[in-house]
């Protein structure tokens, strides 16, 4: 809570998978967007130039991620922020949700 909600591991479903349209991993694009507010969409990685399929949404300012993770989008409205807050508050054990969290019937801009 208060940090992030993470998803996107369609390979292994456990936070270890990596895959992209560019191959297993791809390089960092830029670090122009700072992690200074809740609702930012950012790439999860395991170090420099190791982006794959995983992403996270910030639940608050996370400035220690600046220069390490590429932020590339944001939640656009209050309804989206409410979904993120609900995900953030799902009971967890060992930092893993105790139930499946699935977003479906969503669109893209």
Coordinates of N, CA, C and O in Angstrom, one line a residue:
X1 N 0.8 -1.2 0.0 CA 0.0 0.0 0.0 C 0.9 1.2 0.0 O 1.9 1.3 0.6
X2 N 0.4 2.2 -0.7 CA 1.1 3.5 -0.8 C 2.3 3.5 -1.7 O 3.0 4.5 -1.8
X3 N 2.6 2.4 -2.4 CA 3.7 2.3 -3.3 C 3.3 2.1 -4.8 O 3.3 3.1 -5.5
X4 N 2.8 0.9 -5.1 CA 2.4 0.6 -6.5 C 1.6 -0.6 -6.5 O 1.5 -1.4 -5.6
X5 N 0.9 -0.7 -7.7 CA 0.2 -2.0 -8.1 C 0.9 -2.4 -9.3 O 1.2 -1.6 -10.2
X6 N 1.3 -3.7 -9.4 CA 2.1 -4.2 -10.5 C 1.3 -5.3 -11.3 O 0.5 -6.0 -10.7
X7 N 1.5 -5.4 -12.6 CA 0.9 -6.4 -13.4 C 1.6 -6.6 -14.7 O 2.7 -6.0 -14.9
X8 N 1.0 -7.3 -15.6 CA 1.5 -7.5 -16.9 C 2.3 -8.8 -17.2 O 2.7 -9.0 -18.3
X9 N 2.6 -9.6 -16.2 CA 3.4 -10.8 -16.4 C 2.5 -11.9 -17.0 O 2.0 -12.7 -16.3
X10 N 2.3 -11.8 -18.3 CA 1.4 -12.8 -19.0 C 2.2 -14.0 -19.4 O 1.7 -15.0 -19.9
X11 N 3.5 -14.0 -19.1 CA 4.4 -15.2 -19.4 C 4.3 -16.2 -18.3 O 3.9 -17.3 -18.5
X12 N 4.6 -15.8 -17.1 CA 4.7 -16.7 -15.9 C 3.6 -16.5 -14.9 O 3.3 -17.3 -14.1
X13 N 3.1 -15.2 -14.9 CA 2.0 -14.9 -13.9 C 2.5 -14.7 -12.5 O 1.7 -14.7 -11.6
X14 N 3.8 -14.6 -12.3 CA 4.3 -14.5 -11.0 C 5.3 -13.4 -10.8 O 6.0 -13.3 -9.8
X15 N 5.4 -12.5 -11.7 CA 6.4 -11.4 -11.6 C 7.8 -11.7 -12.1 O 8.6 -10.8 -12.0
X16 N 8.0 -12.8 -12.7 CA 9.3 -13.2 -13.2 C 9.4 -13.2 -14.8 O 10.5 -13.2 -15.3
X17 N 8.2 -13.1 -15.4 CA 8.2 -13.2 -16.9 C 8.6 -11.9 -17.6 O 8.4 -10.8 -17.0
X18 N 9.2 -12.1 -18.7 CA 9.6 -10.9 -19.6 C 9.4 -11.3 -21.0 O 9.9 -12.3 -21.5
X19 N 8.7 -10.4 -21.7 CA 8.5 -10.6 -23.2 C 8.0 -9.3 -23.7 O 7.3 -8.5 -23.0
X20 N 8.3 -9.0 -24.9 CA 7.7 -7.7 -25.5 C 7.7 -7.9 -27.0 O 8.1 -8.9 -27.6
X21 N 7.1 -6.9 -27.7 CA 7.1 -7.0 -29.2 C 8.4 -6.8 -29.7 O 8.6 -7.1 -30.9
X22 N 9.4 -6.4 -28.9 CA 10.8 -6.2 -29.4 C 11.7 -7.4 -29.0 O 12.9 -7.4 -29.3
X23 N 11.1 -8.4 -28.4 CA 11.9 -9.6 -28.0 C 11.8 -9.7 -26.5 O 10.8 -9.2 -25.9
X24 N 12.7 -10.4 -25.9 CA 12.6 -10.7 -24.5 C 12.7 -9.4 -23.6 O 11.9 -9.3 -22.7
X25 N 13.6 -8.5 -24.0 CA 13.7 -7.2 -23.3 C 13.9 -6.1 -24.3 O 14.4 -6.4 -25.4
X26 N 13.7 -4.9 -23.8 CA 14.0 -3.7 -24.6 C 14.6 -2.6 -23.8 O 14.4 -2.6 -22.6
X27 N 15.3 -1.7 -24.5 CA 16.0 -0.6 -23.8 C 15.1 0.4 -23.2 O 14.0 0.6 -23.6
X28 N 15.6 1.1 -22.2 CA 14.9 2.3 -21.6 C 14.8 3.3 -22.7 O 15.7 3.6 -23.4
X29 N 13.6 4.0 -22.8 CA 13.4 5.0 -23.8 C 13.9 6.4 -23.3 O 14.7 7.0 -24.0
X30 N 13.3 6.8 -22.2 CA 13.8 8.1 -21.6 C 13.3 8.2 -20.2 O 12.4 7.4 -19.8
X31 N 13.8 9.1 -19.4 CA 13.3 9.3 -18.0 C 12.7 10.7 -17.8 O 12.9 11.3 -16.8
X32 N 12.1 11.2 -18.9 CA 11.5 12.6 -18.8 C 10.4 12.7 -17.8 O 10.3 13.7 -17.1
X33 N 9.5 11.7 -17.7 CA 8.4 11.8 -16.8 C 8.9 11.4 -15.4 O 9.4 10.3 -15.2
X34 N 8.7 12.2 -14.4 CA 9.1 11.9 -13.0 C 7.9 11.2 -12.3 O 6.8 11.4 -12.5
X35 N 8.3 10.3 -11.3 CA 7.4 9.6 -10.5 C 6.9 10.5 -9.3 O 7.3 10.2 -8.2
X36 N 6.2 11.5 -9.6 CA 5.9 12.5 -8.6 C 4.4 12.6 -8.1 O 4.0 13.5 -7.4
X37 N 3.6 11.6 -8.6 CA 2.2 11.6 -8.2 C 1.6 10.2 -8.3 O 2.2 9.3 -9.0
X38 N 0.5 10.0 -7.7 CA -0.2 8.7 -7.9 C -0.8 8.6 -9.3 O -1.1 9.6 -10.0
X39 N -1.0 7.4 -9.8 CA -1.6 7.2 -11.1 C -0.7 7.2 -12.3 O -1.2 7.2 -13.4
X40 N 0.6 7.1 -12.1 CA 1.5 7.1 -13.2 C 1.7 5.6 -13.7 O 1.9 4.7 -12.8
X41 N 1.8 5.4 -15.0 CA 2.0 4.1 -15.5 C 3.5 4.0 -15.9 O 4.0 4.9 -16.6
X42 N 4.2 3.0 -15.4 CA 5.6 2.9 -15.6 C 6.0 1.5 -15.8 O 5.3 0.5 -15.5
X43 N 7.2 1.3 -16.5 CA 7.7 0.0 -16.8 C 8.4 -0.6 -15.6 O 9.2 0.0 -14.9
X44 N 8.1 -1.9 -15.3 CA 8.8 -2.6 -14.2 C 10.0 -3.2 -14.9 O 9.9 -3.6 -16.1
X45 N 11.1 -3.3 -14.2 CA 12.3 -3.9 -14.9 C 13.2 -4.5 -13.8 O 12.9 -4.4 -12.6
X46 N 14.3 -5.1 -14.2 CA 15.2 -5.7 -13.3 C 16.6 -5.0 -13.4 O 17.6 -5.6 -13.0
X47 N 16.6 -3.8 -13.9 CA 17.8 -3.0 -14.1 C 17.8 -2.3 -15.4 O 16.9 -2.4 -16.2
X48 N 18.9 -1.6 -15.7 CA 19.0 -0.8 -17.0 C 18.7 -1.7 -18.2 O 19.2 -2.8 -18.4
X49 N 17.8 -1.1 -19.1 CA 17.5 -1.7 -20.4 C 16.9 -3.1 -20.3 O 17.2 -3.9 -21.2
X50 N 16.1 -3.4 -19.2 CA 15.6 -4.7 -19.1 C 14.0 -4.7 -19.1 O 13.4 -5.5 -18.4
X51 N 13.4 -3.8 -19.8 CA 12.0 -3.7 -19.9 C 11.4 -4.9 -20.6 O 12.0 -5.4 -21.6
X52 N 10.2 -5.4 -20.2 CA 9.6 -6.5 -20.9 C 8.1 -6.3 -20.9 O 7.6 -5.3 -21.4
X53 N 7.3 -7.2 -20.3 CA 5.8 -7.0 -20.3 C 5.3 -6.5 -19.0 O 4.1 -6.1 -19.0
X54 N 6.1 -6.3 -18.0 CA 5.5 -5.9 -16.7 C 5.5 -4.4 -16.6 O 6.4 -3.7 -17.1
X55 N 4.5 -3.9 -15.8 CA 4.3 -2.5 -15.6 C 3.8 -2.3 -14.2 O 3.4 -3.3 -13.5
X56 N 3.8 -1.1 -13.7 CA 3.2 -0.7 -12.5 C 2.5 0.6 -12.5 O 2.8 1.4 -13.4
X57 N 1.6 0.8 -11.6 CA 0.9 2.1 -11.5 C 1.3 2.6 -10.1 O 1.1 1.9 -9.1
X58 N 1.8 3.9 -10.0 CA 2.1 4.4 -8.7 C 0.9 4.7 -7.9 O -0.1 5.2 -8.4
X59 N 1.0 4.5 -6.6 CA -0.1 4.8 -5.6 C 0.2 6.1 -4.9 O -0.6 6.6 -4.1
X60 N 1.4 6.7 -5.1 CA 1.8 8.0 -4.5 C 3.1 8.4 -5.2 O 3.6 7.7 -6.0
X61 N 3.7 9.5 -4.7 CA 5.0 9.9 -5.3 C 6.1 8.8 -4.9 O 6.1 8.2 -3.8
X62 N 6.9 8.4 -5.9 CA 7.9 7.4 -5.7 C 9.2 7.9 -6.4 O 9.7 7.3 -7.4
X63 N 9.7 9.1 -5.9 CA 10.8 9.7 -6.6 C 12.1 8.9 -6.7 O 13.0 9.1 -7.5
X64 N 12.3 7.9 -5.8 CA 13.4 7.0 -5.8 C 13.5 6.1 -7.1 O 14.5 5.5 -7.4
X65 N 12.4 6.1 -7.9 CA 12.3 5.3 -9.1 C 12.7 6.2 -10.3 O 13.0 5.6 -11.4
X66 N 12.8 7.5 -10.1 CA 13.2 8.4 -11.2 C 14.6 8.0 -11.7 O 15.5 7.7 -10.9
X67 N 14.8 7.9 -13.0 CA 16.1 7.6 -13.6 C 16.3 6.1 -13.7 O 17.3 5.6 -14.2
X68 N 15.4 5.3 -13.2 CA 15.5 3.8 -13.1 C 14.4 3.1 -13.9 O 14.6 2.0 -14.4
X69 N 13.2 3.7 -13.8 CA 12.0 3.1 -14.5 C 11.4 4.2 -15.4 O 11.3 5.4 -15.0
X70 N 11.0 3.8 -16.6 CA 10.4 4.7 -17.6 C 8.9 4.8 -17.3 O 8.1 3.9 -17.4
X71 N 8.5 6.1 -16.9 CA 7.1 6.4 -16.8 C 6.6 6.8 -18.1 O 7.2 7.7 -18.8
X72 N 5.5 6.3 -18.6 CA 5.0 6.6 -20.0 C 3.5 6.9 -20.1 O 3.0 7.0 -21.2
X73 N 2.8 7.0 -19.0 CA 1.4 7.2 -19.1 C 0.8 7.6 -17.7 O 1.6 7.6 -16.7
X74 N -0.5 7.8 -17.7 CA -1.1 8.1 -16.4 C -2.6 7.8 -16.5 O -3.2 7.7 -17.5
X75 N -3.2 7.5 -15.3 CA -4.6 7.3 -15.2 C -5.3 8.6 -15.5 O -4.8 9.7 -15.0
X76 N -6.4 8.6 -16.3 CA -7.0 9.8 -16.8 C -8.1 10.4 -16.0 O -8.4 11.6 -16.2
X77 N -8.8 9.6 -15.1 CA -9.9 10.2 -14.5 C -10.1 9.5 -13.1 O -9.4 8.6 -12.7
X78 N -11.1 10.1 -12.4 CA -11.4 9.6 -11.0 C -11.8 8.2 -11.0 O -11.4 7.4 -10.0
X79 N -12.5 7.7 -12.0 CA -13.0 6.3 -12.0 C -11.8 5.4 -12.1 O -11.7 4.3 -11.4
X80 N -10.8 5.7 -12.9 CA -9.6 4.9 -13.0 C -8.8 4.9 -11.7 O -8.2 3.9 -11.3
X81 N -8.7 6.1 -11.1 CA -8.0 6.2 -9.8 C -8.7 5.3 -8.7 O -8.0 4.7 -7.9
X82 N -10.0 5.3 -8.8 CA -10.7 4.4 -7.8 C -10.4 3.0 -8.0 O -10.2 2.2 -7.1
X83 N -10.3 2.5 -9.3 CA -9.9 1.1 -9.6 C -8.5 0.8 -9.0 O -8.3 -0.2 -8.4
X84 N -7.6 1.8 -9.2 CA -6.2 1.6 -8.7 C -6.3 1.5 -7.2 O -5.6 0.7 -6.6
X85 N -7.0 2.4 -6.5 CA -7.1 2.3 -5.1 C -7.7 1.0 -4.6 O -7.3 0.5 -3.5
X86 N -8.7 0.5 -5.3 CA -9.3 -0.8 -4.9 C -8.2 -1.9 -5.0 O -8.1 -2.8 -4.2
X87 N -7.5 -1.9 -6.1 CA -6.4 -2.9 -6.3 C -5.3 -2.7 -5.2 O -4.9 -3.7 -4.7
X88 N -5.0 -1.5 -4.9 CA -4.0 -1.2 -3.8 C -4.4 -1.8 -2.5 O -3.6 -2.2 -1.7
X89 N -5.7 -1.9 -2.2 CA -6.2 -2.3 -0.9 C -6.7 -3.8 -0.9 O -7.3 -4.2 0.1
X90 N -6.4 -4.5 -1.9 CA -6.7 -6.0 -1.9 C -5.8 -6.6 -0.8 O -4.6 -6.3 -0.8
X91 N -6.4 -7.4 0.1 CA -5.5 -8.1 1.0 C -4.4 -8.9 0.4 O -4.6 -9.4 -0.7
X92 N -3.2 -8.8 1.0 CA -2.0 -9.4 0.4 C -1.3 -10.2 1.5 O -1.4 -9.9 2.7
X93 N -0.5 -11.2 1.1 CA 0.4 -12.0 1.9 C 1.7 -12.1 1.2 O 1.7 -12.4 0.0
X94 N 2.8 -11.7 1.8 CA 4.1 -11.7 1.2 C 4.1 -10.8 -0.1 O 4.7 -11.2 -1.1
X95 N 3.4 -9.7 0.0 CA 3.3 -8.7 -1.1 C 2.6 -9.3 -2.4 O 2.8 -8.7 -3.5
X96 N 1.8 -10.3 -2.2 CA 1.1 -10.9 -3.3 C -0.4 -10.9 -2.9 O -0.8 -11.2 -1.8
X97 N -1.3 -10.5 -3.9 CA -2.7 -10.5 -3.5 C -3.2 -11.8 -3.2 O -2.8 -12.9 -3.7
X98 N -4.2 -11.9 -2.2 CA -4.7 -13.2 -1.8 C -5.9 -13.6 -2.7 O -6.5 -14.7 -2.4
X99 N -6.2 -12.8 -3.7 CA -7.2 -13.2 -4.7 C -6.8 -12.7 -6.0 O -5.9 -11.8 -6.2
X100 N -7.4 -13.2 -7.1 CA -7.1 -12.8 -8.4 C -7.6 -11.3 -8.6 O -8.7 -11.0 -8.2
X101 N -6.8 -10.5 -9.3 CA -7.2 -9.1 -9.6 C -7.1 -9.0 -11.1 O -6.0 -9.1 -11.7
X102 N -8.3 -8.9 -11.7 CA -8.4 -8.9 -13.2 C -9.1 -7.6 -13.7 O -10.2 -7.3 -13.1
X103 N -8.5 -6.9 -14.6 CA -9.2 -5.8 -15.3 C -9.6 -6.3 -16.7 O -8.7 -6.7 -17.4
X104 N -10.9 -6.2 -17.0 CA -11.3 -6.6 -18.3 C -12.2 -5.5 -18.9 O -12.6 -4.6 -18.2
X105 N -12.6 -5.7 -20.1 CA -13.5 -4.7 -20.7 C -13.0 -3.3 -20.6 O -13.7 -2.4 -20.4
X106 N -11.7 -3.2 -20.8 CA -11.0 -1.9 -20.8 C -10.7 -1.5 -22.2 O -10.5 -2.3 -23.1
X107 N -10.5 -0.2 -22.4 CA -10.2 0.3 -23.7 C -8.9 0.9 -23.8 O -8.1 0.8 -22.8
X108 N -8.5 1.4 -24.9 CA -7.3 2.1 -25.1 C -7.5 3.4 -25.8 O -8.5 3.5 -26.6
X109 N -6.7 4.4 -25.6 CA -6.8 5.7 -26.3 C -5.9 5.8 -27.5 O -4.8 5.2 -27.5

